[in-house]
Amino acid sequence: MKEFRPDYPGSGSHRSGSRKARPLFRTRDSEQPMPSPGQPIPPKPRSASQPPPRKPTTGGGPWQHMVNTYAWVAEQEFVRSDRKDRTTEQWIFEQKTRFPDIGTQERQNIEERVRRRMWEEAMNGYEIEAERWMRHEEEMRRRRVAAERERERQRARAKLESSLQEELRRFEFEAHMREKEKHERDRDAEKRREDRYRAQHAAREREHRERVRAEREKSIVDVWEKYEKQWASLSATSAASEPLEFSDIPWPIQHTVAKPEDITPTEISNFLLSALHSQNQSRKERIRNAQLRWHPDRFQRVLKRVREEDKGIVTDGVGVVARCLNDLMAKEKRA
């Protein structure tokens, strides 16, 4: 077994008070104390030329959290690579310290193999990272394509819905117009029916009025003829005939008279001066002929034939008729 030099680190036979053991190769970490096995390697101190570590920010836009995430990942990669380099340097230092008698060529071969292994590991890591990044980019591209297709589907769906809504509004408008036209046709038909009904009702009313007027005229003519016949009968009947009652007197009124109060100037005027009879006589002639019949002195020969119990009301009725005739004659003379 080869002996170690007493001034190398790890040798337990150095004397007290001797100089501090120095490594064969001077590195940046040779000035720092080596950690004991099992302890984590502390991070290297930051030099003045290195930028300060990136701190996560809490604002700056909707993509700031992604920027912070990528910065944190890069920082972790740097720390992991730094720890690997420090481990490799520590291994090289231990090998140089443990085997100081290895030749220069052999030591160079070992260092070359170590460097090659480090390079291969780095390249392998870069390839893995590149492949991972390519897979990430491919996934992002697929997501973008899927999102674009989804947007296209949404736009097509929105366009279809818009066209359907427009078609529905057109159908509703056409249905509304058809309903409006139908309502107008129904209203016009109802108006025509109402006009036809009113015309028919007016025609029936006219017919009714004509019929009533004709019946009234016929009634007036019939009553006048009956009135003249009764007076002719009274004039031709002798005094020995049956006694007369109040209702047997031919009063100059169209309707039946039951008591003297039913005799009014209006009724007498409408009956005597009607245009439906005696068209060959003037109004004055009609009134004069009536005065000759209803004068109280001339009516005495008829009054003698009235029953005793009816003479009083017959006399009152004759007086009313005589006064009404006098008033009508006075009006005609003033006219």
mmCIF file of C-alpha atoms in Angstrom, residues 35-280:
data_model
loop_
_atom_site.group_PDB
_atom_site.id
_atom_site.type_symbol
_atom_site.label_atom_id
_atom_site.label_comp_id
_atom_site.label_asym_id
_atom_site.label_seq_id
_atom_site.Cartn_x
_atom_site.Cartn_y
_atom_site.Cartn_z
ATOM 1 C CA PRO A 35 -17.983 19.522 3.875
ATOM 2 C CA SER A 36 -17.987 16.262 5.674
ATOM 3 C CA PRO A 37 -19.447 13.188 3.978
ATOM 4 C CA GLY A 38 -23.242 13.163 4.233
ATOM 5 C CA GLN A 39 -23.595 16.921 4.532
ATOM 6 C CA PRO A 40 -25.189 18.835 1.586
ATOM 7 C CA ILE A 41 -22.917 20.983 -0.494
ATOM 8 C CA PRO A 42 -23.616 24.615 0.269
ATOM 9 C CA PRO A 43 -24.250 26.859 -2.741
ATOM 10 C CA LYS A 44 -21.306 28.819 -4.074
ATOM 11 C CA PRO A 45 -21.179 32.441 -3.085
ATOM 12 C CA ARG A 46 -22.312 34.862 -5.777
ATOM 13 C CA SER A 47 -19.574 36.965 -7.298
ATOM 14 C CA ALA A 48 -19.887 40.627 -8.062
ATOM 15 C CA SER A 49 -20.195 39.917 -11.799
ATOM 16 C CA GLN A 50 -23.126 37.550 -11.346
ATOM 17 C CA PRO A 51 -26.636 39.055 -11.383
ATOM 18 C CA PRO A 52 -28.711 38.771 -8.201
ATOM 19 C CA PRO A 53 -31.144 35.878 -8.017
ATOM 20 C CA ARG A 54 -34.563 36.557 -9.560
ATOM 21 C CA LYS A 55 -37.322 37.156 -7.060
ATOM 22 C CA PRO A 56 -40.904 36.230 -7.858
ATOM 23 C CA THR A 57 -43.142 39.160 -8.518
ATOM 24 C CA THR A 58 -46.833 39.417 -7.736
ATOM 25 C CA GLY A 59 -48.014 41.661 -10.546
ATOM 26 C CA GLY A 60 -47.291 42.757 -14.082
ATOM 27 C CA GLY A 61 -49.889 41.057 -16.201
ATOM 28 C CA PRO A 62 -51.800 37.799 -16.741
ATOM 29 C CA TRP A 63 -48.624 35.870 -17.823
ATOM 30 C CA GLN A 64 -46.425 36.976 -14.904
ATOM 31 C CA HIS A 65 -46.981 33.703 -13.015
ATOM 32 C CA MET A 66 -45.658 31.754 -16.034
ATOM 33 C CA VAL A 67 -42.587 33.979 -16.201
ATOM 34 C CA ASN A 68 -41.982 33.379 -12.491
ATOM 35 C CA THR A 69 -42.403 29.627 -12.997
ATOM 36 C CA TYR A 70 -39.886 29.503 -15.866
ATOM 37 C CA ALA A 71 -37.419 31.607 -13.864
ATOM 38 C CA TRP A 72 -37.749 29.259 -10.900
ATOM 39 C CA VAL A 73 -37.220 26.183 -13.128
ATOM 40 C CA ALA A 74 -34.099 27.753 -14.718
ATOM 41 C CA GLU A 75 -32.756 28.634 -11.296
ATOM 42 C CA GLN A 76 -33.314 25.068 -10.053
ATOM 43 C CA GLU A 77 -31.490 23.716 -13.153
ATOM 44 C CA PHE A 78 -28.609 26.031 -12.449
ATOM 45 C CA VAL A 79 -28.430 24.936 -8.796
ATOM 46 C CA ARG A 80 -28.598 21.260 -9.798
ATOM 47 C CA SER A 81 -25.822 21.707 -12.412
ATOM 48 C CA ASP A 82 -23.719 23.650 -9.912
ATOM 49 C CA ARG A 83 -24.114 20.889 -7.335
ATOM 50 C CA LYS A 84 -23.074 18.281 -9.941
ATOM 51 C CA ASP A 85 -20.009 20.344 -10.868
ATOM 52 C CA ARG A 86 -19.066 20.801 -7.224
ATOM 53 C CA THR A 87 -19.471 17.065 -6.626
ATOM 54 C CA THR A 88 -17.270 16.280 -9.620
ATOM 55 C CA GLU A 89 -14.624 18.759 -8.514
ATOM 56 C CA GLN A 90 -14.691 17.289 -5.006
ATOM 57 C CA TRP A 91 -14.262 13.784 -6.469
ATOM 58 C CA ILE A 92 -11.318 14.915 -8.584
ATOM 59 C CA PHE A 93 -9.751 16.593 -5.575
ATOM 60 C CA GLU A 94 -10.225 13.459 -3.485
ATOM 61 C CA GLN A 95 -8.681 11.322 -6.228
ATOM 62 C CA LYS A 96 -5.685 13.616 -6.506
ATOM 63 C CA THR A 97 -5.293 13.636 -2.772
ATOM 64 C CA ARG A 98 -5.791 9.902 -2.386
ATOM 65 C CA PHE A 99 -3.537 8.837 -5.297
ATOM 66 C CA PRO A 100 -0.746 11.416 -5.519
ATOM 67 C CA ASP A 101 1.738 9.059 -7.262
ATOM 68 C CA ILE A 102 -0.367 8.590 -10.417
ATOM 69 C CA GLY A 103 1.535 9.710 -13.452
ATOM 70 C CA THR A 104 0.761 12.803 -15.357
ATOM 71 C CA GLN A 105 -0.401 10.927 -18.445
ATOM 72 C CA GLU A 106 -2.621 8.619 -16.474
ATOM 73 C CA ARG A 107 -3.987 11.565 -14.524
ATOM 74 C CA GLN A 108 -4.715 13.354 -17.759
ATOM 75 C CA ASN A 109 -6.474 10.268 -19.092
ATOM 76 C CA ILE A 110 -8.600 10.100 -15.973
ATOM 77 C CA GLU A 111 -9.431 13.802 -16.221
ATOM 78 C CA GLU A 112 -10.203 13.372 -19.903
ATOM 79 C CA ARG A 113 -12.582 10.495 -19.133
ATOM 80 C CA VAL A 114 -14.181 12.545 -16.363
ATOM 81 C CA ARG A 115 -14.600 15.506 -18.659
ATOM 82 C CA ARG A 116 -15.959 13.258 -21.401
ATOM 83 C CA ARG A 117 -18.397 11.731 -18.966
ATOM 84 C CA MET A 118 -19.442 15.182 -17.774
ATOM 85 C CA TRP A 119 -19.829 16.304 -21.375
ATOM 86 C CA GLU A 120 -21.873 13.235 -22.240
ATOM 87 C CA GLU A 121 -24.065 13.730 -19.176
ATOM 88 C CA ALA A 122 -24.521 17.391 -20.064
ATOM 89 C CA MET A 123 -25.343 16.559 -23.672
ATOM 90 C CA ASN A 124 -27.688 13.820 -22.528
ATOM 91 C CA GLY A 125 -29.373 16.262 -20.200
ATOM 92 C CA TYR A 126 -29.617 18.831 -22.985
ATOM 93 C CA GLU A 127 -31.080 16.235 -25.330
ATOM 94 C CA ILE A 128 -33.593 15.172 -22.690
ATOM 95 C CA GLU A 129 -34.446 18.829 -22.030
ATOM 96 C CA ALA A 130 -34.721 19.522 -25.764
ATOM 97 C CA GLU A 131 -36.960 16.492 -26.247
ATOM 98 C CA ARG A 132 -39.083 17.532 -23.295
ATOM 99 C CA TRP A 133 -39.287 21.061 -24.689
ATOM 100 C CA MET A 134 -40.218 19.712 -28.133
ATOM 101 C CA ARG A 135 -42.943 17.548 -26.584
ATOM 102 C CA HIS A 136 -44.139 20.609 -24.666
ATOM 103 C CA GLU A 137 -44.169 22.693 -27.854
ATOM 104 C CA GLU A 138 -45.990 19.906 -29.725
ATOM 105 C CA GLU A 139 -48.554 19.699 -26.920
ATOM 106 C CA MET A 140 -48.981 23.465 -26.948
ATOM 107 C CA ARG A 141 -49.377 23.385 -30.749
ATOM 108 C CA ARG A 142 -52.011 20.657 -30.484
ATOM 109 C CA ARG A 143 -53.799 22.691 -27.822
ATOM 110 C CA ARG A 144 -53.676 25.806 -29.994
ATOM 111 C CA VAL A 145 -55.031 23.844 -32.981
ATOM 112 C CA ALA A 146 -57.752 22.316 -30.771
ATOM 113 C CA ALA A 147 -58.585 25.751 -29.363
ATOM 114 C CA GLU A 148 -58.728 27.221 -32.873
ATOM 115 C CA ARG A 149 -60.976 24.375 -34.022
ATOM 116 C CA GLU A 150 -63.174 24.909 -30.980
ATOM 117 C CA ARG A 151 -63.389 28.626 -31.787
ATOM 118 C CA GLU A 152 -64.272 27.764 -35.381
ATOM 119 C CA ARG A 153 -66.995 25.402 -34.159
ATOM 120 C CA GLN A 154 -68.286 28.071 -31.789
ATOM 121 C CA ARG A 155 -68.307 30.651 -34.583
ATOM 122 C CA ALA A 156 -70.096 28.209 -36.887
ATOM 123 C CA ARG A 157 -72.553 27.376 -34.111
ATOM 124 C CA ALA A 158 -73.101 31.083 -33.383
ATOM 125 C CA LYS A 159 -73.606 31.744 -37.112
ATOM 126 C CA LEU A 160 -76.043 28.857 -37.350
ATOM 127 C CA GLU A 161 -77.914 30.046 -34.261
ATOM 128 C CA SER A 162 -78.008 33.581 -35.668
ATOM 129 C CA SER A 163 -79.406 32.315 -38.976
ATOM 130 C CA LEU A 164 -81.941 30.168 -37.115
ATOM 131 C CA GLN A 165 -82.950 33.139 -34.970
ATOM 132 C CA GLU A 166 -83.313 35.287 -38.079
ATOM 133 C CA GLU A 167 -85.389 32.593 -39.767
ATOM 134 C CA LEU A 168 -87.512 32.244 -36.641
ATOM 135 C CA ARG A 169 -88.053 36.005 -36.491
ATOM 136 C CA ARG A 170 -89.021 35.960 -40.188
ATOM 137 C CA PHE A 171 -91.493 33.141 -39.577
ATOM 138 C CA GLU A 172 -92.928 34.962 -36.565
ATOM 139 C CA PHE A 173 -93.234 38.184 -38.577
ATOM 140 C CA GLU A 174 -94.974 36.364 -41.438
ATOM 141 C CA ALA A 175 -97.281 34.601 -38.971
ATOM 142 C CA HIS A 176 -98.015 37.957 -37.316
ATOM 143 C CA MET A 177 -98.774 39.542 -40.676
ATOM 144 C CA ARG A 178 -101.019 36.619 -41.645
ATOM 145 C CA GLU A 179 -102.803 36.891 -38.304
ATOM 146 C CA LYS A 180 -103.138 40.646 -38.769
ATOM 147 C CA GLU A 181 -104.529 40.215 -42.286
ATOM 148 C CA LYS A 182 -106.944 37.556 -41.045
ATOM 149 C CA HIS A 183 -108.023 39.854 -38.211
ATOM 150 C CA GLU A 184 -108.557 42.698 -40.676
ATOM 151 C CA ARG A 185 -110.542 40.398 -42.989
ATOM 152 C CA ASP A 186 -112.640 39.219 -40.056
ATOM 153 C CA ARG A 187 -113.149 42.803 -38.938
ATOM 154 C CA ASP A 188 -114.187 43.853 -42.447
ATOM 155 C CA ALA A 189 -116.537 40.887 -42.681
ATOM 156 C CA GLU A 190 -117.986 41.740 -39.277
ATOM 157 C CA LYS A 191 -118.384 45.359 -40.337
ATOM 158 C CA ARG A 192 -120.131 44.258 -43.539
ATOM 159 C CA ARG A 193 -122.430 41.994 -41.520
ATOM 160 C CA GLU A 194 -123.173 44.838 -39.121
ATOM 161 C CA ASP A 195 -123.848 47.223 -42.004
ATOM 162 C CA ARG A 196 -126.098 44.630 -43.629
ATOM 163 C CA TYR A 197 -127.860 44.031 -40.316
ATOM 164 C CA ARG A 198 -128.317 47.766 -39.747
ATOM 165 C CA ALA A 199 -129.617 48.189 -43.288
ATOM 166 C CA GLN A 200 -132.027 45.302 -42.809
ATOM 167 C CA HIS A 201 -133.055 46.642 -39.407
ATOM 168 C CA ALA A 202 -133.571 50.125 -40.866
ATOM 169 C CA ALA A 203 -135.604 48.618 -43.708
ATOM 170 C CA ARG A 204 -137.697 46.665 -41.222
ATOM 171 C CA GLU A 205 -138.142 49.826 -39.154
ATOM 172 C CA ARG A 206 -139.228 51.745 -42.243
ATOM 173 C CA GLU A 207 -141.582 48.960 -43.200
ATOM 174 C CA HIS A 208 -142.944 48.904 -39.663
ATOM 175 C CA ARG A 209 -143.424 52.657 -39.635
ATOM 176 C CA GLU A 210 -145.040 52.541 -43.049
ATOM 177 C CA ARG A 211 -147.297 49.730 -41.913
ATOM 178 C CA VAL A 212 -148.143 51.539 -38.693
ATOM 179 C CA ARG A 213 -148.751 54.766 -40.574
ATOM 180 C CA ALA A 214 -150.878 52.948 -43.115
ATOM 181 C CA GLU A 215 -152.777 51.206 -40.370
ATOM 182 C CA ARG A 216 -153.195 54.497 -38.514
ATOM 183 C CA GLU A 217 -154.321 56.229 -41.655
ATOM 184 C CA LYS A 218 -156.694 53.397 -42.420
ATOM 185 C CA SER A 219 -157.876 53.517 -38.826
ATOM 186 C CA ILE A 220 -158.454 57.255 -39.031
ATOM 187 C CA VAL A 221 -160.359 56.846 -42.297
ATOM 188 C CA ASP A 222 -162.383 53.992 -40.830
ATOM 189 C CA VAL A 223 -163.103 55.929 -37.653
ATOM 190 C CA TRP A 224 -164.113 58.988 -39.718
ATOM 191 C CA GLU A 225 -166.439 56.926 -41.852
ATOM 192 C CA LYS A 226 -167.903 55.360 -38.738
ATOM 193 C CA TYR A 227 -168.234 58.836 -37.216
ATOM 194 C CA GLU A 228 -170.170 60.101 -40.225
ATOM 195 C CA LYS A 229 -172.367 56.997 -40.289
ATOM 196 C CA GLN A 230 -173.242 57.390 -36.609
ATOM 197 C CA TRP A 231 -174.213 61.017 -37.116
ATOM 198 C CA ALA A 232 -176.335 60.079 -40.097
ATOM 199 C CA SER A 233 -177.962 57.350 -38.008
ATOM 200 C CA LEU A 234 -178.653 59.807 -35.167
ATOM 201 C CA SER A 235 -180.208 62.261 -37.565
ATOM 202 C CA ALA A 236 -182.456 59.626 -39.176
ATOM 203 C CA THR A 237 -183.511 57.842 -35.969
ATOM 204 C CA SER A 238 -186.784 58.919 -34.424
ATOM 205 C CA ALA A 239 -187.267 59.928 -30.817
ATOM 206 C CA ALA A 240 -189.173 56.700 -30.051
ATOM 207 C CA SER A 241 -186.052 54.605 -30.463
ATOM 208 C CA GLU A 242 -184.028 53.147 -27.623
ATOM 209 C CA PRO A 243 -182.381 55.607 -25.201
ATOM 210 C CA LEU A 244 -178.742 56.474 -25.880
ATOM 211 C CA GLU A 245 -175.773 56.001 -23.539
ATOM 212 C CA PHE A 246 -172.586 58.041 -23.236
ATOM 213 C CA SER A 247 -170.683 55.516 -25.349
ATOM 214 C CA ASP A 248 -173.288 55.687 -28.135
ATOM 215 C CA ILE A 249 -172.499 59.348 -28.875
ATOM 216 C CA PRO A 250 -170.132 59.734 -31.902
ATOM 217 C CA TRP A 251 -167.485 61.871 -30.230
ATOM 218 C CA PRO A 252 -164.953 63.627 -32.576
ATOM 219 C CA ILE A 253 -161.982 61.563 -31.316
ATOM 220 C CA GLN A 254 -160.226 58.617 -32.912
ATOM 221 C CA HIS A 255 -160.223 56.306 -29.890
ATOM 222 C CA THR A 256 -163.056 55.278 -27.624
ATOM 223 C CA VAL A 257 -164.197 57.820 -25.029
ATOM 224 C CA ALA A 258 -165.230 56.583 -21.576
ATOM 225 C CA LYS A 259 -165.602 59.906 -19.751
ATOM 226 C CA PRO A 260 -165.569 63.658 -20.541
ATOM 227 C CA GLU A 261 -161.952 63.979 -19.337
ATOM 228 C CA ASP A 262 -160.777 61.853 -22.332
ATOM 229 C CA ILE A 263 -161.849 64.647 -24.706
ATOM 230 C CA THR A 264 -158.924 67.055 -25.323
ATOM 231 C CA PRO A 265 -158.326 69.829 -27.898
ATOM 232 C CA THR A 266 -155.356 67.925 -29.373
ATOM 233 C CA GLU A 267 -157.363 64.772 -29.975
ATOM 234 C CA ILE A 268 -160.212 66.794 -31.554
ATOM 235 C CA SER A 269 -157.805 68.725 -33.810
ATOM 236 C CA ASN A 270 -155.941 65.567 -34.955
ATOM 237 C CA PHE A 271 -159.203 63.849 -35.803
ATOM 238 C CA LEU A 272 -161.158 66.665 -37.493
ATOM 239 C CA LEU A 273 -158.232 68.281 -39.344
ATOM 240 C CA SER A 274 -156.537 65.072 -40.541
ATOM 241 C CA ALA A 275 -155.432 65.074 -44.201
ATOM 242 C CA LEU A 276 -156.667 61.521 -44.686
ATOM 243 C CA HIS A 277 -160.322 62.448 -45.048
ATOM 244 C CA SER A 278 -162.467 65.290 -46.372
ATOM 245 C CA GLN A 279 -159.790 66.438 -48.805
ATOM 246 C CA ASN A 280 -162.415 68.589 -50.637
#
